[in-house]
Coordinates of C-alpha atoms in Angstrom, one line a residue:
Chain A
M1 CA -136.3 75.2 -3.6
Y2 CA -134.5 72.3 -2.2
N3 CA -132.9 70.1 -5.3
D4 CA -133.7 65.9 -4.9
K5 CA -130.4 65.5 -2.7
V6 CA -131.3 67.6 -0.1
M7 CA -135.1 66.7 -0.4
E8 CA -132.9 62.6 0.2
H9 CA -131.1 63.3 2.8
F10 CA -133.7 65.5 4.3
R11 CA -136.0 62.1 4.1
N12 CA -134.2 59.4 4.4
P13 CA -130.7 61.4 6.9
K14 CA -127.8 59.1 7.3
N15 CA -126.0 58.2 10.7
V16 CA -128.7 59.9 12.8
G17 CA -128.9 59.4 16.7
E18 CA -126.8 59.4 19.7
M19 CA -123.6 58.0 20.0
T20 CA -122.7 55.8 23.0
E21 CA -119.1 55.9 24.2
P22 CA -118.2 58.6 21.6
D23 CA -114.7 59.8 21.5
G24 CA -115.1 63.0 20.5
I25 CA -118.4 65.4 20.6
G26 CA -119.1 69.3 18.9
R27 CA -122.3 71.2 18.8
V28 CA -122.1 74.6 16.6
G29 CA -125.3 76.9 16.8
N30 CA -127.1 79.2 18.4
P31 CA -131.2 79.1 18.8
T32 CA -131.4 82.5 17.3
C33 CA -130.7 81.5 13.9
G34 CA -132.3 78.4 14.9
D35 CA -130.6 75.9 14.1
I36 CA -128.5 73.6 16.3
M37 CA -126.0 70.9 15.3
Q38 CA -124.0 68.1 17.4
I39 CA -121.6 65.7 16.0
A40 CA -120.4 62.4 17.4
I41 CA -117.2 60.3 16.4
K42 CA -115.9 57.7 17.7
V43 CA -111.5 57.6 15.7
K44 CA -109.8 54.5 15.4
D45 CA -106.4 54.8 14.1
D46 CA -106.9 58.6 13.1
R47 CA -110.2 57.7 11.5
I48 CA -112.7 58.5 12.0
E49 CA -114.7 54.7 13.0
D50 CA -117.9 56.1 13.6
V51 CA -119.8 59.7 13.5
K52 CA -123.5 60.2 14.4
F53 CA -125.8 63.7 14.0
Q54 CA -128.6 64.8 16.1
T55 CA -129.4 67.8 14.2
F56 CA -132.4 71.1 15.6
G57 CA -133.1 73.2 12.7
C58 CA -134.8 73.2 8.8
G59 CA -134.7 70.9 5.9
A60 CA -130.7 71.6 4.7
A61 CA -129.6 71.7 8.6
I62 CA -130.8 68.4 8.7
A63 CA -129.6 67.6 5.1
T64 CA -126.3 69.3 5.5
S65 CA -125.5 67.5 9.0
S66 CA -126.0 64.1 7.7
M67 CA -123.9 64.9 4.0
V68 CA -121.2 65.6 6.8
T69 CA -121.5 62.2 8.2
E70 CA -121.5 60.5 4.7
M71 CA -118.5 62.5 3.8
V72 CA -116.5 62.2 7.0
K73 CA -116.9 58.4 6.9
G74 CA -113.5 56.7 7.2
K75 CA -111.5 59.7 6.7
T76 CA -108.2 60.5 9.0
L77 CA -108.5 63.4 11.1
D78 CA -106.5 65.1 9.4
E79 CA -109.2 64.7 5.9
A80 CA -112.1 65.5 7.9
L81 CA -110.4 69.1 9.2
H82 CA -110.2 69.6 5.3
I83 CA -114.1 69.5 4.3
T84 CA -115.5 72.7 3.9
N85 CA -119.4 74.6 4.2
R86 CA -118.4 75.2 1.4
S87 CA -117.6 71.6 -0.3
V88 CA -120.3 70.1 2.3
A89 CA -122.7 72.2 0.2
E90 CA -121.2 71.8 -3.1
E91 CA -121.8 68.1 -2.3
L92 CA -125.4 68.6 -2.0
G93 CA -126.0 70.2 -5.0
G94 CA -126.0 73.2 -3.8
L95 CA -128.5 74.8 -1.1
P96 CA -130.9 77.8 -1.4
P97 CA -127.8 81.5 -1.1
N98 CA -130.0 82.2 2.1
K99 CA -129.8 78.8 3.1
L100 CA -125.6 78.9 3.2
H101 CA -125.6 79.7 7.0
C102 CA -127.2 76.7 8.0
S103 CA -124.4 74.6 5.5
N104 CA -121.2 76.0 7.3
L105 CA -123.1 74.3 11.2
A106 CA -122.5 71.1 9.5
A107 CA -118.5 70.7 9.3
D108 CA -117.9 73.7 12.2
A109 CA -119.8 70.7 14.2
L110 CA -117.5 68.3 12.9
H111 CA -114.0 70.2 13.6
E112 CA -115.9 70.8 17.5
A113 CA -115.7 67.3 17.5
I114 CA -112.6 66.7 16.5
K115 CA -111.0 68.9 18.8
D116 CA -113.2 67.5 21.5
Y117 CA -111.6 64.4 20.4
Q118 CA -108.0 66.2 20.6
A119 CA -108.4 67.5 23.5
K120 CA -109.3 64.3 25.4
L121 CA -106.6 62.5 24.2
G122 CA -104.4 65.3 25.3
G123 CA -105.5 64.7 28.5
S124 CA -105.4 60.9 28.3
N125 CA -101.2 61.4 27.8
G126 CA -101.2 62.9 31.3
N127 CA -100.9 66.8 29.9
G128 CA -104.2 68.3 30.5
K129 CA -106.4 70.0 28.1
D130 CA -104.2 72.3 27.4
K131 CA -103.4 72.9 23.9
P132 CA -99.8 72.1 23.6
A133 CA -99.5 68.9 25.1
D134 CA -101.0 67.9 21.3
G135 CA -97.9 69.5 19.6
E136 CA -96.3 66.1 19.8
E137 CA -98.1 64.7 17.5
K138 CA -97.3 66.3 13.6
D139 CA -100.9 65.9 12.1
K140 CA -102.6 68.2 15.2
H141 CA -100.1 70.6 14.8
E142 CA -101.8 71.2 11.3
G143 CA -105.1 70.7 12.7
Q144 CA -104.8 72.7 14.9
D145 CA -103.8 76.3 12.9
K146 CA -107.6 74.8 11.3
H147 CA -109.2 74.7 14.6
E148 CA -107.9 78.4 15.8
G149 CA -109.5 79.9 11.9
Q150 CA -112.6 78.2 12.8
D151 CA -112.9 79.4 15.9
K152 CA -112.2 82.9 15.0
H153 CA -115.2 82.3 12.4
E154 CA -117.8 80.9 15.6
G155 CA -116.6 83.6 17.6
K156 CA -117.7 85.8 15.1
D157 CA -120.9 83.8 14.1
K158 CA -122.9 84.2 17.6
P159 CA -123.4 87.8 18.3
E160 CA -123.7 88.7 14.3
G161 CA -126.3 85.8 13.9
K162 CA -129.5 87.9 14.0
D163 CA -127.5 90.3 11.0
R164 CA -128.7 89.5 8.0
P165 CA -126.9 90.9 5.3
E166 CA -123.6 89.5 8.0
G167 CA -125.3 86.4 8.6
K168 CA -125.1 86.5 4.3
D169 CA -121.9 87.0 4.5
R170 CA -120.8 84.5 6.0
P171 CA -120.5 81.0 4.8
E172 CA -117.8 83.2 2.3
G173 CA -115.7 83.8 5.3
K174 CA -115.8 80.2 5.5
D175 CA -114.8 79.7 2.6
K176 CA -111.8 80.7 2.1
H177 CA -110.7 77.9 4.2
Chain B
M1 CA -144.0 60.0 -5.5
A2 CA -147.4 58.8 -5.7
E3 CA -149.8 62.0 -4.9
T4 CA -152.1 61.2 -2.2
R5 CA -154.9 63.3 -0.9
R6 CA -154.0 66.9 -0.7
V7 CA -155.2 68.4 2.2
Y8 CA -154.8 73.1 1.7
L9 CA -155.0 74.1 5.8
D10 CA -152.5 77.9 4.7
H11 CA -155.9 80.5 4.1
A12 CA -154.5 83.0 6.0
A13 CA -152.1 82.8 2.8
T14 CA -154.2 82.9 0.2
T15 CA -157.5 80.8 -0.9
P16 CA -159.1 79.2 -3.8
V17 CA -161.2 81.3 -6.1
H18 CA -164.7 80.4 -5.8
P19 CA -166.7 79.0 -8.7
E20 CA -168.8 81.9 -9.3
V21 CA -165.8 83.7 -8.9
V22 CA -164.4 82.2 -11.8
K23 CA -167.1 82.5 -13.9
I24 CA -167.8 86.3 -13.1
M25 CA -164.5 86.3 -14.4
D26 CA -164.8 85.0 -17.4
H27 CA -167.6 86.7 -18.2
Y28 CA -165.5 90.2 -17.8
M29 CA -162.7 88.5 -20.0
L30 CA -164.3 86.8 -22.9
E31 CA -167.5 88.9 -23.5
A32 CA -167.6 92.4 -21.6
F33 CA -164.1 92.5 -21.9
G34 CA -164.2 96.8 -22.4
N35 CA -162.1 99.6 -20.8
P36 CA -164.7 101.6 -18.1
S37 CA -163.3 104.2 -19.3
S38 CA -165.3 103.5 -23.0
I39 CA -168.8 105.0 -24.0
H40 CA -169.9 101.9 -26.5
S41 CA -171.2 99.7 -24.9
F42 CA -168.4 97.1 -24.0
G43 CA -166.5 99.3 -22.3
R44 CA -170.7 100.0 -19.8
E45 CA -170.5 96.1 -19.6
A46 CA -167.4 97.3 -18.0
R47 CA -168.1 99.9 -15.7
K48 CA -170.8 98.2 -14.8
G49 CA -168.9 95.2 -13.0
V50 CA -166.3 97.4 -11.4
E51 CA -169.2 99.1 -10.0
E52 CA -171.8 96.2 -9.0
A53 CA -168.5 94.7 -7.5
R54 CA -168.1 97.9 -5.6
E55 CA -171.1 97.8 -4.1
Q56 CA -170.7 94.2 -3.2
V57 CA -167.0 95.2 -1.6
A58 CA -168.3 97.9 0.7
A59 CA -172.1 96.1 1.1
L60 CA -169.6 93.9 3.2
M61 CA -167.9 96.2 5.4
G62 CA -170.6 98.4 6.0
A63 CA -169.6 101.8 4.1
T64 CA -171.3 103.4 0.9
P65 CA -169.7 102.4 -2.4
N66 CA -168.6 105.6 -3.2
E67 CA -165.7 105.2 -0.3
I68 CA -164.4 101.8 -1.6
A69 CA -161.8 102.6 -4.1
F70 CA -159.8 99.2 -5.3
T71 CA -156.8 98.6 -5.0
S72 CA -153.7 95.7 -6.3
G73 CA -154.0 94.2 -2.9
G74 CA -153.7 94.6 0.2
T75 CA -150.5 95.6 0.3
E76 CA -151.1 98.3 -1.6
A77 CA -154.2 99.4 0.0
D78 CA -152.4 99.8 3.4
N79 CA -149.3 101.3 1.7
M80 CA -152.4 104.3 -0.5
A81 CA -153.6 104.7 3.3
I82 CA -150.2 105.1 5.7
Q83 CA -148.2 107.2 3.0
G84 CA -151.8 108.7 1.2
V85 CA -152.0 110.3 5.0
A86 CA -148.4 111.1 6.0
H87 CA -148.1 112.8 2.8
G88 CA -151.8 114.9 2.6
R89 CA -151.0 116.0 6.2
R90 CA -146.9 117.0 6.7
D91 CA -149.0 120.5 8.0
V92 CA -150.4 118.4 10.9
G93 CA -148.1 117.0 12.4
N94 CA -145.7 114.0 11.7
H95 CA -146.3 111.8 14.2
I96 CA -147.8 107.9 13.5
I97 CA -148.3 105.1 15.5
T98 CA -148.7 101.2 14.5
S99 CA -148.4 98.4 17.0
T100 CA -145.4 95.6 16.7
I101 CA -146.8 93.0 15.1
E102 CA -148.0 94.9 11.9
H103 CA -148.3 92.7 8.5
H104 CA -144.6 94.1 7.0
A105 CA -147.4 96.4 4.4
V106 CA -147.1 98.6 7.4
L107 CA -144.2 98.4 9.3
H108 CA -142.2 98.9 6.1
T109 CA -144.1 101.7 4.9
C110 CA -143.8 103.1 8.5
E111 CA -139.8 102.9 8.3
H112 CA -139.8 103.9 5.3
L113 CA -142.1 107.6 7.1
E114 CA -139.3 107.3 9.6
K115 CA -136.7 107.8 7.2
A116 CA -138.3 110.1 5.7
G117 CA -138.5 112.8 8.7
Y118 CA -141.7 110.5 10.6
K119 CA -142.1 110.0 14.2
V120 CA -143.6 106.2 14.3
T121 CA -145.1 104.3 17.9
Y122 CA -144.7 100.9 17.4
L123 CA -146.4 99.9 20.2
P124 CA -145.8 96.8 22.1
V125 CA -148.1 93.8 22.6
D126 CA -149.1 91.6 25.5
K127 CA -148.6 87.4 25.4
Y128 CA -151.4 86.9 23.7
G129 CA -150.8 89.6 20.6
M130 CA -153.1 92.0 21.7
V131 CA -152.6 96.0 21.9
D132 CA -153.5 97.7 24.8
P133 CA -156.7 100.2 23.8
D134 CA -154.4 102.5 27.1
D135 CA -151.8 101.7 25.4
V136 CA -152.6 104.0 21.7
K137 CA -154.2 106.8 24.5
K138 CA -150.8 107.3 25.7
A139 CA -149.2 106.7 22.6
L140 CA -151.4 110.1 21.1
T141 CA -149.4 113.2 20.9
P142 CA -151.1 116.9 19.3
Q143 CA -148.5 116.2 15.7
T144 CA -150.0 111.8 15.6
I145 CA -152.2 112.0 12.4
L146 CA -152.5 107.8 11.7
V147 CA -153.0 105.4 13.9
T148 CA -153.1 102.0 12.2
I149 CA -152.9 99.1 14.1
M150 CA -154.3 96.0 12.2
A151 CA -158.0 94.7 12.5
A152 CA -156.2 90.9 13.3
N153 CA -153.8 88.9 13.2
N154 CA -152.2 87.4 10.6
E155 CA -149.8 85.0 11.7
V156 CA -151.1 84.4 15.0
G157 CA -154.9 85.5 14.3
T158 CA -155.4 87.7 17.9
I159 CA -158.3 89.8 16.7
Q160 CA -157.4 93.2 18.5
P161 CA -160.0 96.0 20.3
S162 CA -160.6 97.5 16.5
A163 CA -163.8 100.0 18.0
E164 CA -162.4 100.5 21.4
I165 CA -159.1 101.8 20.0
G166 CA -161.2 103.5 17.6
R167 CA -163.4 105.5 19.4
V168 CA -159.9 106.4 21.5
V169 CA -158.7 107.5 18.4
K170 CA -162.0 110.0 18.1
E171 CA -161.5 111.1 20.6
H172 CA -158.0 112.5 20.1
G173 CA -160.2 113.9 17.2
Q174 CA -157.3 115.1 15.0
A175 CA -155.5 111.8 14.2
Y176 CA -157.3 109.4 11.2
Y177 CA -157.7 105.7 12.3
H178 CA -156.4 103.6 9.2
I179 CA -156.8 99.2 10.1
D180 CA -155.1 96.6 7.6
G181 CA -158.4 94.9 8.3
V182 CA -156.8 91.5 5.4
Q183 CA -157.4 88.8 7.5
T184 CA -160.7 90.0 9.5
Y185 CA -162.7 91.4 6.5
G186 CA -164.5 88.4 4.4
N187 CA -164.0 86.1 7.6
W188 CA -165.4 87.7 10.8
P189 CA -168.1 90.7 10.7
V190 CA -166.9 93.5 10.0
N191 CA -168.8 97.4 10.1
V192 CA -166.5 100.3 9.3
D193 CA -168.7 102.8 11.0
D194 CA -168.2 100.5 14.2
L195 CA -165.0 100.2 13.8
H196 CA -164.6 103.6 13.7
A197 CA -162.2 103.3 11.0
D198 CA -161.7 106.4 7.9
L199 CA -159.8 103.7 6.3
F200 CA -159.9 99.9 6.5
S201 CA -157.5 97.6 3.7
A202 CA -159.2 94.2 2.4
S203 CA -158.2 91.7 0.1
S204 CA -159.7 89.9 -2.7
H205 CA -157.3 86.7 -2.3
K206 CA -157.8 85.6 1.2
I207 CA -161.9 85.4 0.5
Y208 CA -162.4 82.8 -2.0
G209 CA -161.4 85.7 -4.8
P210 CA -158.1 86.3 -7.2
K211 CA -155.0 87.8 -6.2
G212 CA -154.4 91.1 -7.6
T213 CA -157.1 92.7 -6.4
G214 CA -157.6 94.5 -3.2
A215 CA -159.8 97.8 -2.0
L216 CA -159.0 100.0 0.4
Y217 CA -162.0 102.2 2.6
I218 CA -162.1 106.3 2.7
R219 CA -164.3 107.6 4.9
K220 CA -165.6 110.6 2.6
G221 CA -163.5 113.6 3.6
I222 CA -160.5 112.1 4.1
K223 CA -158.0 113.3 2.0
L224 CA -155.1 111.0 0.6
V225 CA -152.0 112.1 -1.4
P226 CA -152.3 109.3 -4.4
L227 CA -148.9 107.1 -4.3
V228 CA -149.2 107.0 -8.4
F229 CA -150.8 110.0 -10.8
G230 CA -152.3 109.5 -13.9
G231 CA -155.8 109.0 -15.3
S232 CA -159.4 109.7 -13.4
H233 CA -159.7 106.4 -12.4
E234 CA -161.2 105.3 -9.2
R235 CA -161.9 109.2 -8.6
K236 CA -158.2 110.2 -9.5
R237 CA -157.9 107.7 -6.1
R238 CA -155.8 105.4 -7.2
P239 CA -155.5 106.2 -11.7
G240 CA -154.8 103.4 -14.4
T241 CA -157.5 101.5 -16.2
E242 CA -159.6 99.3 -13.7
G243 CA -158.4 95.6 -13.7
V244 CA -162.4 94.6 -14.6
P245 CA -162.0 91.1 -14.3
G246 CA -160.3 91.4 -10.5
I247 CA -162.2 93.3 -9.8
A248 CA -165.4 91.6 -10.8
G249 CA -164.3 88.6 -8.7
F250 CA -163.3 90.7 -5.8
G251 CA -167.3 92.0 -5.8
K252 CA -168.1 88.3 -5.6
A253 CA -166.6 86.5 -2.9
A254 CA -167.5 89.3 -1.5
E255 CA -170.8 88.8 -2.3
I256 CA -170.9 85.3 -1.6
A257 CA -168.5 86.0 2.3
R258 CA -172.2 88.4 3.1
E259 CA -174.6 86.0 2.2
T260 CA -172.4 83.4 4.3
L261 CA -170.6 84.7 7.1
D262 CA -172.8 83.1 9.8
Q263 CA -171.8 79.4 8.2
R264 CA -168.6 80.3 7.1
I265 CA -167.6 81.2 10.8
A266 CA -169.4 78.4 12.1
H267 CA -167.6 75.6 10.5
N268 CA -164.3 77.3 10.7
T269 CA -164.8 77.6 14.3
A270 CA -165.7 74.1 14.4
L271 CA -162.2 72.9 12.7
R272 CA -160.0 75.3 14.2
D273 CA -161.7 74.2 17.6
R274 CA -161.2 70.4 16.3
L275 CA -157.8 71.3 14.6
I276 CA -156.6 72.9 18.1
S277 CA -157.5 70.4 20.9
G278 CA -156.6 67.5 19.2
L279 CA -153.6 68.5 18.8
L280 CA -152.7 70.1 22.2
A281 CA -154.0 66.6 23.3
E282 CA -151.4 64.2 20.9
L283 CA -148.1 66.5 21.8
D284 CA -146.3 67.2 24.2
Y285 CA -144.6 70.4 25.3
T286 CA -146.6 72.2 23.0
R287 CA -149.0 75.0 23.0
L288 CA -151.4 77.8 21.5
N289 CA -149.7 81.0 20.3
G290 CA -151.8 83.9 19.6
H291 CA -155.2 84.9 22.1
P292 CA -157.3 81.9 23.2
T293 CA -160.8 83.1 22.3
Q294 CA -160.6 86.6 20.7
R295 CA -158.9 85.1 17.1
L296 CA -159.6 84.4 13.8
P297 CA -162.2 81.9 13.5
N298 CA -159.5 80.2 10.8
N299 CA -156.5 79.8 13.2
A300 CA -154.3 77.6 15.0
N301 CA -150.8 79.2 15.7
I302 CA -148.7 75.9 17.5
S303 CA -145.6 75.7 19.0
V304 CA -143.5 72.7 19.1
E305 CA -140.3 72.6 21.5
F306 CA -137.4 71.1 20.4
V307 CA -138.9 70.6 17.0
E308 CA -138.0 73.9 14.1
G309 CA -141.3 74.6 12.1
E310 CA -139.9 73.8 8.5
S311 CA -139.2 70.9 9.0
M312 CA -142.2 70.4 10.1
L313 CA -143.8 72.8 6.6
L314 CA -141.5 69.6 4.2
N315 CA -142.7 66.3 6.1
L316 CA -146.3 67.8 6.3
D317 CA -145.1 68.7 2.4
M318 CA -144.0 65.3 1.9
K319 CA -147.9 64.2 3.1
G320 CA -150.3 66.3 1.3
I321 CA -150.5 68.5 4.3
A322 CA -149.8 72.7 3.2
A323 CA -149.4 74.7 6.5
S324 CA -146.9 77.6 7.8
S325 CA -144.8 77.9 9.9
G326 CA -143.1 81.4 11.8
S327 CA -139.3 80.4 12.1
A328 CA -136.9 82.0 10.7
C329 CA -135.6 79.4 7.1
T330 CA -139.4 80.0 6.3
S331 CA -139.2 83.4 6.4
G332 CA -136.4 83.6 4.5
S333 CA -134.3 85.5 7.2
L334 CA -132.4 84.5 10.4
E335 CA -134.6 86.0 11.9
P336 CA -137.8 84.2 13.5
S337 CA -141.6 86.2 13.0
H338 CA -141.8 89.5 14.4
V339 CA -145.2 89.0 16.0
L340 CA -144.2 85.8 18.1
L341 CA -141.1 87.7 19.3
A342 CA -143.2 90.5 20.4
M343 CA -145.5 88.7 21.9
G344 CA -141.9 87.3 24.7
L345 CA -141.8 83.6 22.5
P346 CA -138.1 83.0 23.1
H347 CA -136.5 82.5 19.5
E348 CA -136.1 78.2 19.6
I349 CA -140.0 78.7 20.5
A350 CA -140.4 81.4 17.7
H351 CA -138.3 78.5 15.2
G352 CA -141.4 75.9 16.4
S353 CA -144.1 77.5 15.7
L354 CA -146.8 76.1 12.9
R355 CA -149.8 78.0 11.5
L356 CA -152.8 75.9 10.0
T357 CA -155.3 78.1 8.8
V358 CA -158.4 76.2 7.6
G359 CA -161.1 77.6 5.0
T360 CA -164.6 76.7 3.6
D361 CA -162.9 73.8 1.4
N362 CA -161.8 71.9 4.5
T363 CA -163.7 69.0 5.8
M364 CA -163.2 67.3 9.7
D365 CA -161.4 64.8 7.8
D366 CA -158.8 67.7 6.8
I367 CA -157.9 67.8 10.3
E368 CA -158.3 64.7 12.2
D369 CA -155.7 63.7 9.1
V370 CA -153.4 66.3 10.7
I371 CA -154.0 65.3 14.0
A372 CA -153.1 61.7 13.0
T373 CA -150.1 62.6 11.1
L374 CA -148.2 65.1 12.5
P375 CA -147.5 63.9 16.5
D376 CA -145.5 61.6 15.2
I377 CA -143.0 63.6 12.8
V378 CA -142.9 65.2 15.7
R379 CA -141.8 62.4 17.5
R380 CA -139.6 61.4 13.6
L381 CA -137.8 65.6 14.1
R382 CA -137.7 64.8 18.2
A383 CA -135.6 62.3 17.8
M384 CA -132.8 63.8 15.7
S385 CA -133.5 66.4 17.8
P386 CA -130.3 67.2 20.0
L387 CA -132.4 69.7 22.8
Y388 CA -134.9 67.4 23.1
A389 CA -132.0 63.9 23.8
D390 CA -130.9 67.1 26.2
K391 CA -134.5 67.3 28.0
I392 CA -135.7 64.4 28.4
K393 CA -132.0 63.5 29.9
G394 CA -132.7 66.3 32.2
H395 CA -130.2 68.0 30.9
S396 CA -130.3 71.9 31.1
A397 CA -130.5 73.5 27.5
A398 CA -128.9 76.9 29.4
P399 CA -125.7 77.7 27.5
L400 CA -129.3 77.7 25.1
T401 CA -132.0 78.9 26.0
P402 CA -131.6 83.1 26.0
A403 CA -131.3 84.3 29.6
G404 CA -134.9 84.5 31.3
E405 CA -138.0 82.4 32.6
E406 CA -138.4 79.1 32.0
H407 CA -141.4 79.0 28.6
H408 CA -141.8 74.9 28.9
H409 CA -146.0 75.6 29.1
D410 CA -147.1 72.0 31.2
V411 CA -149.9 70.8 28.6

């Protein structure tokens, strides 16, 4: 069912565990679908210095979580925001079709963690958590556009999580980013 | 990877074929390979094999051989019974009663019939996965032509009050009573008269026989419209040249089951009980699914909280232990087991279910292996589970838990 690379990440997941004093945390998923992923990041000079994941889910969910942490380490926030569900699945050498919804979550969780970091950053600048505060940083702006795209999909995911055909479609919709 | 000892605990999915069964199948493939419809000696030998098997299969359920029709398996037997009655009794009524925890061979057949204009009542179950005969009584109408409720559930092992349901159906007088008996046949005593069954489905590969063979018991006088048309095989109930080796193998498997049923039940029950008590003692936040006593002797089904089923299965498999789960990921859909949900389990706990089904080939050592292996796997998976992290920190998992009761079970 799973290829060797997926099984290797499942067997020996990288960067698993809880992070002390993370700069940003993102949690996505829902119990209906059986996958919940949390990604924590430490950011230094606009780069992801450290990343850790915690996942409740199937083999693909654990493998994609591990994979995304490997992919993102040392990347700039902007680069990290360009990591998509498809690129995670591709990096793993592919996933079974019915597992593609799991690979969605790893990139989503990462993006949520970055968003959380950016919101906190906004807060520490004394501008509260409002997004407009981010406008002064040019990289952020681009990142934010992406978030909006993600949010739209994520919002959609939740009510439709139960629906099988919709669930199957989701990864494709996502990939268009 | 070094191939260590393997432990097979998925007997509700399928069983290894008994060596004596293989032997008789060989005979009907290599020597007595004729077509049972042929007049020559080759054909007569094959016919003898089929009819002997019919007697053996009938004997294990207290039926007469003429009441047995061989099929390609349990799924076809279920389809033949349900569609056969529905189509054959359309002039009598259009209402069918079943339960929410049936096998898909029954549920999807009923759903198909609904699209064709039949009305289907899906009865609920209690928290143990049991149907209430009183609910059957209330659901019966003058339009009801069939009640189809399984003898025991394949996932959680709960044995249904089939005889009581049968009495209720017989009081009604009109409806036929079909039992999907795939999980009880050969594993638990079955007598179609005691159960008041008109139709009873059985499968060969769940009882150490070959795959691809099953049977439908059709009580004398019950008329069915066949699913397929052709020659006069199986009294026109199921045309097509008989799968002689499979049928002969099924017969042998049924004979062995009949001769050893008491030992089989005692053996399986001892292993099952140790498995359940061992795992519940070793693991916290773990519960037994299904009825505590009214359950198949071979079935242990537990939910391990904060862990997802497939990841447990993969880890067990790496240790050579074969099991199954009701998690969505193993069902091929996004929804976890319909049986566990029907019993009222919240999604995240249904996702953490693990089914271990023992068989005659298992030993107590196998069971001790699992009891020694699973806790480490669960600890490892919980260590990476954000839900477990929430739990130990005392955070409520409220945003991720569906509204409703708190399901944590004290162990």
